[in-house]
Amino acid sequence: VQLQASGGGLVQPGGSLRLSCTASGSTLAEYDIGWFRQAPGKEREGVSCRRRSDGHTSYANSVKGRFTISRDNAKNTVYLQMNTLKPEDTAVYYCAATTRRLISSLCRRDGSYEYWGQGTQVTVSS
């Protein structure tokens, strides 16, 4: 599967963005999906994930209540809706997919995923 992340940009604090992760070559419904981000000088962080088996979702504490992961099987796309953005959300955001059926504790670990998109820059600044 090839993943294409898009939707990043420059937004003011308090604003919203919706990131998209579109797949080609395979059906995203057959994968568990994660969203990750990496800020300059920091390690990659698992932001959110969604399991295909039961629709279980997980969020980092730093984004809980502000970000929502969702899937549109008809468009073969997974979204990350980001609301009430903060400057500390500034990072390159990546989507990832795995054929493995992840347990909850592994859902936001980057080592759990074998397929990665190229990243999209999100900058939150006034």
JSON list of C-alpha atoms in Angstrom, two decimals:
[
{"chain": "A", "resi": 1, "resn": "VAL", "atom": "CA", "xyz": [0.00, 0.00, 0.00]},
{"chain": "A", "resi": 2, "resn": "GLN", "atom": "CA", "xyz": [1.19, 3.55, -0.76]},
{"chain": "A", "resi": 3, "resn": "LEU", "atom": "CA", "xyz": [0.09, 6.32, 1.59]},
{"chain": "A", "resi": 4, "resn": "GLN", "atom": "CA", "xyz": [-0.25, 10.00, 0.72]},
{"chain": "A", "resi": 5, "resn": "ALA", "atom": "CA", "xyz": [-0.70, 12.47, 3.56]},
{"chain": "A", "resi": 6, "resn": "SER", "atom": "CA", "xyz": [-2.05, 15.94, 2.83]},
{"chain": "A", "resi": 7, "resn": "GLY", "atom": "CA", "xyz": [-3.91, 18.84, 4.38]},
{"chain": "A", "resi": 8, "resn": "GLY", "atom": "CA", "xyz": [-1.15, 20.48, 6.38]},
{"chain": "A", "resi": 9, "resn": "GLY", "atom": "CA", "xyz": [-0.52, 24.19, 6.40]},
{"chain": "A", "resi": 10, "resn": "LEU", "atom": "CA", "xyz": [-0.17, 27.33, 8.46]},
{"chain": "A", "resi": 11, "resn": "VAL", "atom": "CA", "xyz": [-2.96, 28.03, 10.93]},
{"chain": "A", "resi": 12, "resn": "GLN", "atom": "CA", "xyz": [-3.40, 30.43, 13.82]},
{"chain": "A", "resi": 13, "resn": "PRO", "atom": "CA", "xyz": [-3.68, 29.18, 17.40]},
{"chain": "A", "resi": 14, "resn": "GLY", "atom": "CA", "xyz": [-7.21, 28.03, 18.06]},
{"chain": "A", "resi": 15, "resn": "GLY", "atom": "CA", "xyz": [-7.77, 27.15, 14.45]},
{"chain": "A", "resi": 16, "resn": "SER", "atom": "CA", "xyz": [-8.51, 23.80, 12.79]},
{"chain": "A", "resi": 17, "resn": "LEU", "atom": "CA", "xyz": [-7.07, 21.60, 10.08]},
{"chain": "A", "resi": 18, "resn": "ARG", "atom": "CA", "xyz": [-8.09, 18.26, 8.66]},
{"chain": "A", "resi": 19, "resn": "LEU", "atom": "CA", "xyz": [-5.32, 15.96, 7.52]},
{"chain": "A", "resi": 20, "resn": "SER", "atom": "CA", "xyz": [-6.02, 13.25, 4.98]},
{"chain": "A", "resi": 21, "resn": "CYS", "atom": "CA", "xyz": [-4.22, 9.98, 4.38]},
{"chain": "A", "resi": 22, "resn": "THR", "atom": "CA", "xyz": [-5.19, 8.44, 1.07]},
{"chain": "A", "resi": 23, "resn": "ALA", "atom": "CA", "xyz": [-4.14, 4.95, 0.10]},
{"chain": "A", "resi": 24, "resn": "SER", "atom": "CA", "xyz": [-3.41, 3.43, -3.27]},
{"chain": "A", "resi": 25, "resn": "GLY", "atom": "CA", "xyz": [-2.61, -0.11, -4.17]},
{"chain": "A", "resi": 26, "resn": "SER", "atom": "CA", "xyz": [-4.70, -1.57, -1.41]},
{"chain": "A", "resi": 27, "resn": "THR", "atom": "CA", "xyz": [-7.78, -1.01, 0.71]},
{"chain": "A", "resi": 28, "resn": "LEU", "atom": "CA", "xyz": [-7.24, 0.92, 3.92]},
{"chain": "A", "resi": 29, "resn": "ALA", "atom": "CA", "xyz": [-10.07, -0.98, 5.58]},
{"chain": "A", "resi": 30, "resn": "GLU", "atom": "CA", "xyz": [-7.66, -3.94, 5.75]},
{"chain": "A", "resi": 31, "resn": "TYR", "atom": "CA", "xyz": [-5.16, -2.03, 7.90]},
{"chain": "A", "resi": 32, "resn": "ASP", "atom": "CA", "xyz": [-4.80, -0.57, 11.34]},
{"chain": "A", "resi": 33, "resn": "ILE", "atom": "CA", "xyz": [-3.92, 3.10, 10.93]},
{"chain": "A", "resi": 34, "resn": "GLY", "atom": "CA", "xyz": [-1.86, 5.52, 12.97]},
{"chain": "A", "resi": 35, "resn": "TRP", "atom": "CA", "xyz": [-1.06, 9.22, 12.85]},
{"chain": "A", "resi": 36, "resn": "PHE", "atom": "CA", "xyz": [2.32, 10.36, 14.13]},
{"chain": "A", "resi": 37, "resn": "ARG", "atom": "CA", "xyz": [4.11, 13.68, 14.34]},
{"chain": "A", "resi": 38, "resn": "GLN", "atom": "CA", "xyz": [7.67, 14.84, 14.71]},
{"chain": "A", "resi": 39, "resn": "ALA", "atom": "CA", "xyz": [8.70, 18.32, 15.76]},
{"chain": "A", "resi": 40, "resn": "PRO", "atom": "CA", "xyz": [12.24, 19.62, 15.19]},
{"chain": "A", "resi": 41, "resn": "GLY", "atom": "CA", "xyz": [14.63, 18.17, 17.73]},
{"chain": "A", "resi": 42, "resn": "LYS", "atom": "CA", "xyz": [12.01, 15.84, 19.18]},
{"chain": "A", "resi": 43, "resn": "GLU", "atom": "CA", "xyz": [11.25, 12.15, 18.85]},
{"chain": "A", "resi": 44, "resn": "ARG", "atom": "CA", "xyz": [8.34, 10.98, 16.73]},
{"chain": "A", "resi": 45, "resn": "GLU", "atom": "CA", "xyz": [5.15, 10.86, 18.76]},
{"chain": "A", "resi": 46, "resn": "GLY", "atom": "CA", "xyz": [2.11, 8.65, 18.26]},
{"chain": "A", "resi": 47, "resn": "VAL", "atom": "CA", "xyz": [-0.82, 11.05, 18.03]},
{"chain": "A", "resi": 48, "resn": "SER", "atom": "CA", "xyz": [-3.72, 8.76, 17.27]},
{"chain": "A", "resi": 49, "resn": "CYS", "atom": "CA", "xyz": [-4.58, 5.33, 15.91]},
{"chain": "A", "resi": 50, "resn": "ARG", "atom": "CA", "xyz": [-7.58, 3.32, 14.81]},
{"chain": "A", "resi": 51, "resn": "ARG", "atom": "CA", "xyz": [-7.96, -0.44, 14.77]},
{"chain": "A", "resi": 52, "resn": "ARG", "atom": "CA", "xyz": [-9.92, -2.02, 11.97]},
{"chain": "A", "resi": 53, "resn": "SER", "atom": "CA", "xyz": [-11.14, -4.98, 14.02]},
{"chain": "A", "resi": 54, "resn": "ASP", "atom": "CA", "xyz": [-13.36, -3.02, 16.40]},
{"chain": "A", "resi": 55, "resn": "GLY", "atom": "CA", "xyz": [-12.91, 0.64, 15.48]},
{"chain": "A", "resi": 56, "resn": "HIS", "atom": "CA", "xyz": [-10.99, 1.23, 18.72]},
{"chain": "A", "resi": 57, "resn": "THR", "atom": "CA", "xyz": [-9.29, 4.61, 18.71]},
{"chain": "A", "resi": 58, "resn": "SER", "atom": "CA", "xyz": [-6.52, 5.96, 20.89]},
{"chain": "A", "resi": 59, "resn": "TYR", "atom": "CA", "xyz": [-5.14, 9.45, 21.40]},
{"chain": "A", "resi": 60, "resn": "ALA", "atom": "CA", "xyz": [-2.08, 10.96, 23.01]},
{"chain": "A", "resi": 61, "resn": "ASN", "atom": "CA", "xyz": [-2.98, 12.88, 26.16]},
{"chain": "A", "resi": 62, "resn": "SER", "atom": "CA", "xyz": [-1.69, 16.06, 24.53]},
{"chain": "A", "resi": 63, "resn": "VAL", "atom": "CA", "xyz": [-4.39, 15.93, 21.82]},
{"chain": "A", "resi": 64, "resn": "LYS", "atom": "CA", "xyz": [-7.25, 14.13, 23.57]},
{"chain": "A", "resi": 65, "resn": "GLY", "atom": "CA", "xyz": [-10.49, 16.04, 23.16]},
{"chain": "A", "resi": 66, "resn": "ARG", "atom": "CA", "xyz": [-9.08, 18.14, 20.31]},
{"chain": "A", "resi": 67, "resn": "PHE", "atom": "CA", "xyz": [-8.17, 15.60, 17.60]},
{"chain": "A", "resi": 68, "resn": "THR", "atom": "CA", "xyz": [-10.39, 12.96, 16.01]},
{"chain": "A", "resi": 69, "resn": "ILE", "atom": "CA", "xyz": [-9.36, 10.09, 13.74]},
{"chain": "A", "resi": 70, "resn": "SER", "atom": "CA", "xyz": [-11.90, 8.77, 11.28]},
{"chain": "A", "resi": 71, "resn": "ARG", "atom": "CA", "xyz": [-12.10, 6.64, 8.18]},
{"chain": "A", "resi": 72, "resn": "ASP", "atom": "CA", "xyz": [-14.01, 6.91, 4.88]},
{"chain": "A", "resi": 73, "resn": "ASN", "atom": "CA", "xyz": [-13.83, 3.51, 3.24]},
{"chain": "A", "resi": 74, "resn": "ALA", "atom": "CA", "xyz": [-15.52, 4.74, 0.06]},
{"chain": "A", "resi": 75, "resn": "LYS", "atom": "CA", "xyz": [-12.68, 7.24, -0.45]},
{"chain": "A", "resi": 76, "resn": "ASN", "atom": "CA", "xyz": [-10.00, 4.88, 0.89]},
{"chain": "A", "resi": 77, "resn": "THR", "atom": "CA", "xyz": [-8.94, 7.70, 3.17]},
{"chain": "A", "resi": 78, "resn": "VAL", "atom": "CA", "xyz": [-8.29, 8.20, 6.87]},
{"chain": "A", "resi": 79, "resn": "TYR", "atom": "CA", "xyz": [-8.62, 11.65, 8.40]},
{"chain": "A", "resi": 80, "resn": "LEU", "atom": "CA", "xyz": [-7.23, 13.44, 11.40]},
{"chain": "A", "resi": 81, "resn": "GLN", "atom": "CA", "xyz": [-9.44, 16.35, 12.37]},
{"chain": "A", "resi": 82, "resn": "MET", "atom": "CA", "xyz": [-7.45, 18.77, 14.49]},
{"chain": "A", "resi": 83, "resn": "ASN", "atom": "CA", "xyz": [-9.28, 21.46, 16.43]},
{"chain": "A", "resi": 84, "resn": "THR", "atom": "CA", "xyz": [-8.18, 24.12, 18.89]},
{"chain": "A", "resi": 85, "resn": "LEU", "atom": "CA", "xyz": [-4.66, 23.91, 17.57]},
{"chain": "A", "resi": 86, "resn": "LYS", "atom": "CA", "xyz": [-1.78, 25.08, 19.72]},
{"chain": "A", "resi": 87, "resn": "PRO", "atom": "CA", "xyz": [1.76, 26.19, 18.79]},
{"chain": "A", "resi": 88, "resn": "GLU", "atom": "CA", "xyz": [3.05, 22.96, 20.35]},
{"chain": "A", "resi": 89, "resn": "ASP", "atom": "CA", "xyz": [1.12, 21.01, 17.71]},
{"chain": "A", "resi": 90, "resn": "THR", "atom": "CA", "xyz": [3.58, 22.29, 15.11]},
{"chain": "A", "resi": 91, "resn": "ALA", "atom": "CA", "xyz": [5.25, 19.28, 13.51]},
{"chain": "A", "resi": 92, "resn": "VAL", "atom": "CA", "xyz": [5.45, 17.12, 10.43]},
{"chain": "A", "resi": 93, "resn": "TYR", "atom": "CA", "xyz": [2.53, 14.72, 10.56]},
{"chain": "A", "resi": 94, "resn": "TYR", "atom": "CA", "xyz": [2.73, 11.22, 9.14]},
{"chain": "A", "resi": 95, "resn": "CYS", "atom": "CA", "xyz": [0.16, 8.52, 8.58]},
{"chain": "A", "resi": 96, "resn": "ALA", "atom": "CA", "xyz": [1.09, 4.87, 8.85]},
{"chain": "A", "resi": 97, "resn": "ALA", "atom": "CA", "xyz": [-0.56, 1.52, 8.25]},
{"chain": "A", "resi": 98, "resn": "THR", "atom": "CA", "xyz": [-0.05, -2.06, 9.30]},
{"chain": "A", "resi": 99, "resn": "THR", "atom": "CA", "xyz": [-1.57, -5.39, 8.42]},
{"chain": "A", "resi": 100, "resn": "ARG", "atom": "CA", "xyz": [-0.96, -6.51, 11.99]},
{"chain": "A", "resi": 101, "resn": "ARG", "atom": "CA", "xyz": [-3.91, -6.51, 14.35]},
{"chain": "A", "resi": 102, "resn": "LEU", "atom": "CA", "xyz": [-2.59, -4.27, 17.06]},
{"chain": "A", "resi": 103, "resn": "ILE", "atom": "CA", "xyz": [-3.35, -4.49, 20.72]},
{"chain": "A", "resi": 104, "resn": "SER", "atom": "CA", "xyz": [-4.18, -1.23, 22.45]},
{"chain": "A", "resi": 105, "resn": "SER", "atom": "CA", "xyz": [-0.73, -0.74, 23.97]},
{"chain": "A", "resi": 106, "resn": "LEU", "atom": "CA", "xyz": [0.96, -0.96, 20.55]},
{"chain": "A", "resi": 107, "resn": "CYS", "atom": "CA", "xyz": [-1.49, 1.14, 18.57]},
{"chain": "A", "resi": 108, "resn": "ARG", "atom": "CA", "xyz": [0.48, 4.41, 18.91]},
{"chain": "A", "resi": 109, "resn": "ARG", "atom": "CA", "xyz": [3.98, 2.95, 18.71]},
{"chain": "A", "resi": 110, "resn": "ASP", "atom": "CA", "xyz": [5.78, 3.72, 15.46]},
{"chain": "A", "resi": 111, "resn": "GLY", "atom": "CA", "xyz": [7.52, 0.33, 15.47]},
{"chain": "A", "resi": 112, "resn": "SER", "atom": "CA", "xyz": [4.10, -1.29, 15.00]},
{"chain": "A", "resi": 113, "resn": "TYR", "atom": "CA", "xyz": [3.73, 0.05, 11.45]},
{"chain": "A", "resi": 114, "resn": "GLU", "atom": "CA", "xyz": [5.42, -1.03, 8.23]},
{"chain": "A", "resi": 115, "resn": "TYR", "atom": "CA", "xyz": [3.88, 1.42, 5.74]},
{"chain": "A", "resi": 116, "resn": "TRP", "atom": "CA", "xyz": [4.41, 5.17, 5.99]},
{"chain": "A", "resi": 117, "resn": "GLY", "atom": "CA", "xyz": [3.28, 8.25, 4.10]},
{"chain": "A", "resi": 118, "resn": "GLN", "atom": "CA", "xyz": [5.65, 11.09, 3.28]},
{"chain": "A", "resi": 119, "resn": "GLY", "atom": "CA", "xyz": [4.49, 13.60, 5.90]},
{"chain": "A", "resi": 120, "resn": "THR", "atom": "CA", "xyz": [2.69, 16.91, 5.81]},
{"chain": "A", "resi": 121, "resn": "GLN", "atom": "CA", "xyz": [3.83, 20.05, 7.66]},
{"chain": "A", "resi": 122, "resn": "VAL", "atom": "CA", "xyz": [1.52, 21.63, 10.22]},
{"chain": "A", "resi": 123, "resn": "THR", "atom": "CA", "xyz": [2.54, 25.01, 11.59]},
{"chain": "A", "resi": 124, "resn": "VAL", "atom": "CA", "xyz": [0.51, 26.72, 14.30]},
{"chain": "A", "resi": 125, "resn": "SER", "atom": "CA", "xyz": [1.56, 30.32, 14.68]},
{"chain": "A", "resi": 126, "resn": "SER", "atom": "CA", "xyz": [0.13, 33.80, 14.89]}
]
